[in-house]
Coordinates of C-alpha atoms and ligand atoms in Angstrom, one line a residue:
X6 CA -4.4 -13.2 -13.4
X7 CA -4.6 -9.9 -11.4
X8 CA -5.3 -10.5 -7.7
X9 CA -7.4 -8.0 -5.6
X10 CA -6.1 -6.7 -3.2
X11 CA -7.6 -4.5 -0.4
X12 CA -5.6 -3.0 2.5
X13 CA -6.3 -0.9 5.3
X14 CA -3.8 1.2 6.3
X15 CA -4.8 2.3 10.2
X16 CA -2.1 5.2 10.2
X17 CA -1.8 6.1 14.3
X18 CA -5.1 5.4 15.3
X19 CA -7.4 3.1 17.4
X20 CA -6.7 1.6 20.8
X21 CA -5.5 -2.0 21.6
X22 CA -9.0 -3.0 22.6
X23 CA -10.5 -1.1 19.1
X24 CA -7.9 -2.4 17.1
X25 CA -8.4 -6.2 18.0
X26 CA -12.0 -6.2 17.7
X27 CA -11.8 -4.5 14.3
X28 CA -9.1 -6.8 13.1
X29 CA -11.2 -10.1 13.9
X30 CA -14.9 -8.7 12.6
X31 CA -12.8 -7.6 9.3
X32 CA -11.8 -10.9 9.0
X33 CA -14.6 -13.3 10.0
X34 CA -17.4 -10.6 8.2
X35 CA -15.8 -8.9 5.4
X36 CA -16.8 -10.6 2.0
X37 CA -14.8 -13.0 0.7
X38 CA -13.9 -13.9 -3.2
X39 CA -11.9 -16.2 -4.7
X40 CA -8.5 -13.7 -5.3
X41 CA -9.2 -11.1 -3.5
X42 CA -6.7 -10.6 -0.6
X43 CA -7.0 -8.1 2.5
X44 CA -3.9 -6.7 4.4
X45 CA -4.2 -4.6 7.4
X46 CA -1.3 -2.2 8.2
X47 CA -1.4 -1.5 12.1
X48 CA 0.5 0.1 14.3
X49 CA 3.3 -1.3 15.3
X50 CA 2.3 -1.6 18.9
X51 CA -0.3 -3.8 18.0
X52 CA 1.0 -6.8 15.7
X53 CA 1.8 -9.5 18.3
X54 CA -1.4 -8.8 20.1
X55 CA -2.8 -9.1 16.2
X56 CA -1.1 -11.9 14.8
X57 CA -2.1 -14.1 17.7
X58 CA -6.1 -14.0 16.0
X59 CA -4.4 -14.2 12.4
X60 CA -7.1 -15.5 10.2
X61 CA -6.9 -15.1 6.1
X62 CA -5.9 -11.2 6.8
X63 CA -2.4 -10.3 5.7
X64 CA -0.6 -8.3 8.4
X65 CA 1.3 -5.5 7.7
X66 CA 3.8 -2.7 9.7
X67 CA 3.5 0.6 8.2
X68 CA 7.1 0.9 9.1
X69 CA 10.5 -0.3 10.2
X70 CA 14.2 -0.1 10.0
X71 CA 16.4 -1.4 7.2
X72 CA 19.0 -3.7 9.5
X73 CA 18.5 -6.5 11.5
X74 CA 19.5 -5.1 14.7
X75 CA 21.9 -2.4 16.2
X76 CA 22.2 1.6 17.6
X77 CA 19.1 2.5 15.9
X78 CA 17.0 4.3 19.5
X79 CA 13.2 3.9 18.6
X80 CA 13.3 1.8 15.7
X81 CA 12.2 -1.4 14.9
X82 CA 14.2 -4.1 13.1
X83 CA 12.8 -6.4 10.2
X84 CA 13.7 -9.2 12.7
X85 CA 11.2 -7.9 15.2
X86 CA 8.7 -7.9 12.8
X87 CA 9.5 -11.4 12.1
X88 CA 8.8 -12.3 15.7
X89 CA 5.1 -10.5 15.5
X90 CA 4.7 -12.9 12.6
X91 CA 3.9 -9.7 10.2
X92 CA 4.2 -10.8 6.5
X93 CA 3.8 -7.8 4.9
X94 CA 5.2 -4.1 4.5
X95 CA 4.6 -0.6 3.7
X96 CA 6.9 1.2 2.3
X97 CA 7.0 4.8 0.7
X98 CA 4.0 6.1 2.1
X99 CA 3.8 9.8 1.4
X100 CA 3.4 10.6 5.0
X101 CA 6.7 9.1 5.8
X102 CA 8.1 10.5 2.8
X103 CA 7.2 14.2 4.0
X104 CA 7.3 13.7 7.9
X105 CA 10.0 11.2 8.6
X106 CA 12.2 12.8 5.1
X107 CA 12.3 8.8 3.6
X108 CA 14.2 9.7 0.3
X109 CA 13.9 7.8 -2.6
X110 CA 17.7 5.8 -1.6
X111 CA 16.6 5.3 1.7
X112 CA 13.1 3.7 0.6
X113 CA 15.0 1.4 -1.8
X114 CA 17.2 0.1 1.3
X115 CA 14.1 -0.6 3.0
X116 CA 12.5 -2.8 -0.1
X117 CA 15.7 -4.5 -0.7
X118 CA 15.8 -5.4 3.2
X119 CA 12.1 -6.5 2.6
X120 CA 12.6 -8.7 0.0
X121 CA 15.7 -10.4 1.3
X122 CA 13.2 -11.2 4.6
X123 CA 10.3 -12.5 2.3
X124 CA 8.0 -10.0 3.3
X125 CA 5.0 -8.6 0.7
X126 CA 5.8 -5.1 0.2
X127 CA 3.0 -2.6 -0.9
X128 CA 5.1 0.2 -2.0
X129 CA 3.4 3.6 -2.3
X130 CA 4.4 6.6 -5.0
X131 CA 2.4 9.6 -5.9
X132 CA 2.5 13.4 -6.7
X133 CA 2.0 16.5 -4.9
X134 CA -0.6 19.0 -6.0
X135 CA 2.1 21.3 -7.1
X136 CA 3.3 18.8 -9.0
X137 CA 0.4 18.1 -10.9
X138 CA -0.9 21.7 -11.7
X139 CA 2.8 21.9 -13.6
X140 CA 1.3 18.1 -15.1
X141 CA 4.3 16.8 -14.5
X142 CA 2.7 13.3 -12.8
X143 CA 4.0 11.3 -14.6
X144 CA 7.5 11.9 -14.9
X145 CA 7.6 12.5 -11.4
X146 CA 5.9 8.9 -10.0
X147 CA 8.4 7.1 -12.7
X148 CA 11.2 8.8 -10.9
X149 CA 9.8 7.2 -7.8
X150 CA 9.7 3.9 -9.3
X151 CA 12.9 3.7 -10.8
X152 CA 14.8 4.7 -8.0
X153 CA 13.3 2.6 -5.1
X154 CA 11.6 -0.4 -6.7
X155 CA 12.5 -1.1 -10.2
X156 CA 16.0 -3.0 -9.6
X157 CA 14.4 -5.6 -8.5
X158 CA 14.9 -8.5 -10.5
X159 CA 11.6 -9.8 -11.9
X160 CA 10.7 -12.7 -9.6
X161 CA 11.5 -10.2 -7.1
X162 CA 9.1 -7.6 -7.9
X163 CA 6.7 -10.1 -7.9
X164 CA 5.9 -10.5 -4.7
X165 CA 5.1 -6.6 -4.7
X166 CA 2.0 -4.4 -5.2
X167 CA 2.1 -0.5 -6.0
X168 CA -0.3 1.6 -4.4
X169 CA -0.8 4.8 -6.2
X170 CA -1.8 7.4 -3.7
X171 CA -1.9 10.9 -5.2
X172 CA -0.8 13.0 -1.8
X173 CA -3.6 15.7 -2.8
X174 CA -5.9 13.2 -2.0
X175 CA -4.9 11.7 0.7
X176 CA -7.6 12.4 4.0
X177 CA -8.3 15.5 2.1
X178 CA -12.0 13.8 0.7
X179 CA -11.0 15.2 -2.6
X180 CA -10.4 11.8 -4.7
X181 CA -8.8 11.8 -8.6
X182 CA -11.4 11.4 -11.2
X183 CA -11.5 8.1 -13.1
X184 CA -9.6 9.6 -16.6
X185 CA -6.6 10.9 -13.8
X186 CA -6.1 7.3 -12.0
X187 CA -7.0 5.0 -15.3
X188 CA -4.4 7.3 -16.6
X189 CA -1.6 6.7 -14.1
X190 CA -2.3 3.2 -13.3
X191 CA -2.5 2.5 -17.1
X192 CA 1.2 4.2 -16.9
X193 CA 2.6 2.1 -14.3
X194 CA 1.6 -0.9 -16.1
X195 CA 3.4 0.1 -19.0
X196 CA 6.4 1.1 -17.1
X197 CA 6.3 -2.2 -15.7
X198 CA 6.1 -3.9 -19.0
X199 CA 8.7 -2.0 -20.2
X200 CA 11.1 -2.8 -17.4
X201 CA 10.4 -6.5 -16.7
X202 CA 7.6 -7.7 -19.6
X203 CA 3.9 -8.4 -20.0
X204 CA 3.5 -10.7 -17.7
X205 CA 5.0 -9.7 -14.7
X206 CA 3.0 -6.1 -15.5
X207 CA -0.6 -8.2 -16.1
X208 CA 0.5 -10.5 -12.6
X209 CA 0.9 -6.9 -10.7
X210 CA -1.4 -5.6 -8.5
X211 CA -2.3 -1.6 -8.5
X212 CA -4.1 0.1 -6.1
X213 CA -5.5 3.2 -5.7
X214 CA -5.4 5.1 -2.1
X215 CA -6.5 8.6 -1.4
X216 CA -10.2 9.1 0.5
X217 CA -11.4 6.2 -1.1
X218 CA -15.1 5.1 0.4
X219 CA -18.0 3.6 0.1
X220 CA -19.8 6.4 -2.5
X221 CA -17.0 6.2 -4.8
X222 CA -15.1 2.7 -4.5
X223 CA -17.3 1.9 -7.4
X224 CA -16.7 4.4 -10.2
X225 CA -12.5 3.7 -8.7
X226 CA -12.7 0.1 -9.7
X227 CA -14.7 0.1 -12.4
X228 CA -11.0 1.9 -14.1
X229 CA -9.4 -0.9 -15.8
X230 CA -6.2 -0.9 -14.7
X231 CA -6.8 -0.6 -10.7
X232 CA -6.9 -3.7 -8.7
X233 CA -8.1 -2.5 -5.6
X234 CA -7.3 0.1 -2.8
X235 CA -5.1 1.0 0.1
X236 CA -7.5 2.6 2.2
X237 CA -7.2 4.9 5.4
X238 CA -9.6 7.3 7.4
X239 CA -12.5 4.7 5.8
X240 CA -11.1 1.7 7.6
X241 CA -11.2 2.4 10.5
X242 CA -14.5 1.2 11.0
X243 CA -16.2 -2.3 9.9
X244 CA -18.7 -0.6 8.0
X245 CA -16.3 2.1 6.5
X246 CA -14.0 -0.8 5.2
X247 CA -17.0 -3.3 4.5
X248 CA -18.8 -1.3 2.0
X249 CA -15.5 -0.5 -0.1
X250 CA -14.7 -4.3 -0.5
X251 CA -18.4 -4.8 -1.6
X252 CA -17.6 -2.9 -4.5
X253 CA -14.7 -4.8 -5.5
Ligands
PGA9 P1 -7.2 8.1 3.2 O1 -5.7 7.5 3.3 O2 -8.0 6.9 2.7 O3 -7.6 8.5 4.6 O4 -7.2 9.2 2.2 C1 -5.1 6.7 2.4 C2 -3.7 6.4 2.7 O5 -3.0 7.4 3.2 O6 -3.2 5.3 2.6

């Protein structure tokens, strides 16, 4: 079975004090259902400070470097993030694609580096606008897939989820319609089928990021292929977050 999956990705926001507060009202008050998981991606700053109040919330770093240690001024290692007790990562985040120029080869170093330090990985792919208008979506998020994530072996892929975050829509409050993300998440299933098998494609959660909210969480999940979300600007608050996961 499908698990749900709901994860709030704070980007570079909230204080300490913000942060922890948030953190334990999400997880004593946010509604919980059999299968249905929440991660929080924080900034890194925060994590030890976090996982000291670690309920049933997954924590997750929105980023690190692939190596354990070394020469690497401003980075931090996969062994640090052991330390903070983070089980989770985000990798391939648009923003970190286009800001910090993460290519595809460098995003798979940092999944295999993941993987080999049994960390969840909620890898992000998604197209620009341009390359939409020339409808070339598809192509262009299998691309993304193949070259970062699908050499896993199967039981490694596994312990993965995909978020699908079309970068149009991401803090922009313009969201894909139902027929565009049923479309691509029914694609990326398939893909995954096609590379591994049915099962490990029916066992893999997708989720759908890009100004998801309260108003339209519903009409998101009700597509048949999406398994929850990877939200930002909306969870940053308890409410925000809270009414999304009500819709779940
Ligand atoms: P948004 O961000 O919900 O603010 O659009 C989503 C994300 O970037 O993960």
């Amino acid at each position: 079975m499908r698990k749900k999956v709901l994860a709030a990705n704070w980007k570079m926001n909230l204080s300490l004090t913000e942060a922890k507060d948030l953190y334990v009202q999400f997880d004593s008050s946010l509604p919980k259902f059999e299968n249905l998981t929440y991660y929080v991606f924080s900034p890194s700053i925060f994590l030890h400070e976090l996982s000291s109040n670690k309920g049933s919330i997954i924590l997750g770093a929105q980023n690190f470097f692939p190596a354990d240690k070394g020469a690497f001024t401003g980075e931090i290692s996969t062994s640090h993030l052991l330390d903070a007790q983070v089980s989770s990562v985000l990798i391939g985040h648009s923003e970190r694609r286009m800001y910090f120029s993460e290519s595809n080869e460098f995003l798979k170093q940092k999944v295999d580096s993941a993987i080999q330090h049994g960390f969840q990985v909620v890898f992000c792919c998604g197209e620009s606008l341009e390359t939409r208008d020339k409808n070339e979506q598809l192509s262009f998020v299998k691309n993304q897939l193949e070259a970062s994530l699908f050499h896993l072996s199967a039981s490694e892929f596994l312990t993965c989820a995909i978020a699908y975050e079309p970068i149009w829509a991401i803090g922009t409050g313009r969201t894909a319609n139902e027929e565009q993300i049923e479309e691509m998440h029914h694609s990326i299933r398939s893909w995954i089928s096609e590379k591994y098998n049915s099962e490990v494609a029916e066992s893999t959660s997708l989720l759908y990021g890009g100004s998801c909210n309260g108003k339209n969480a519903k009409s998101i999940f009700s597509c048949p292929n999406v398994d929850g979300g990877l939200i930002g600007g909306a969870s940053l608050t308890f409410e925000g977050f809270n009414e999304i996961a009500r819709e779940l």
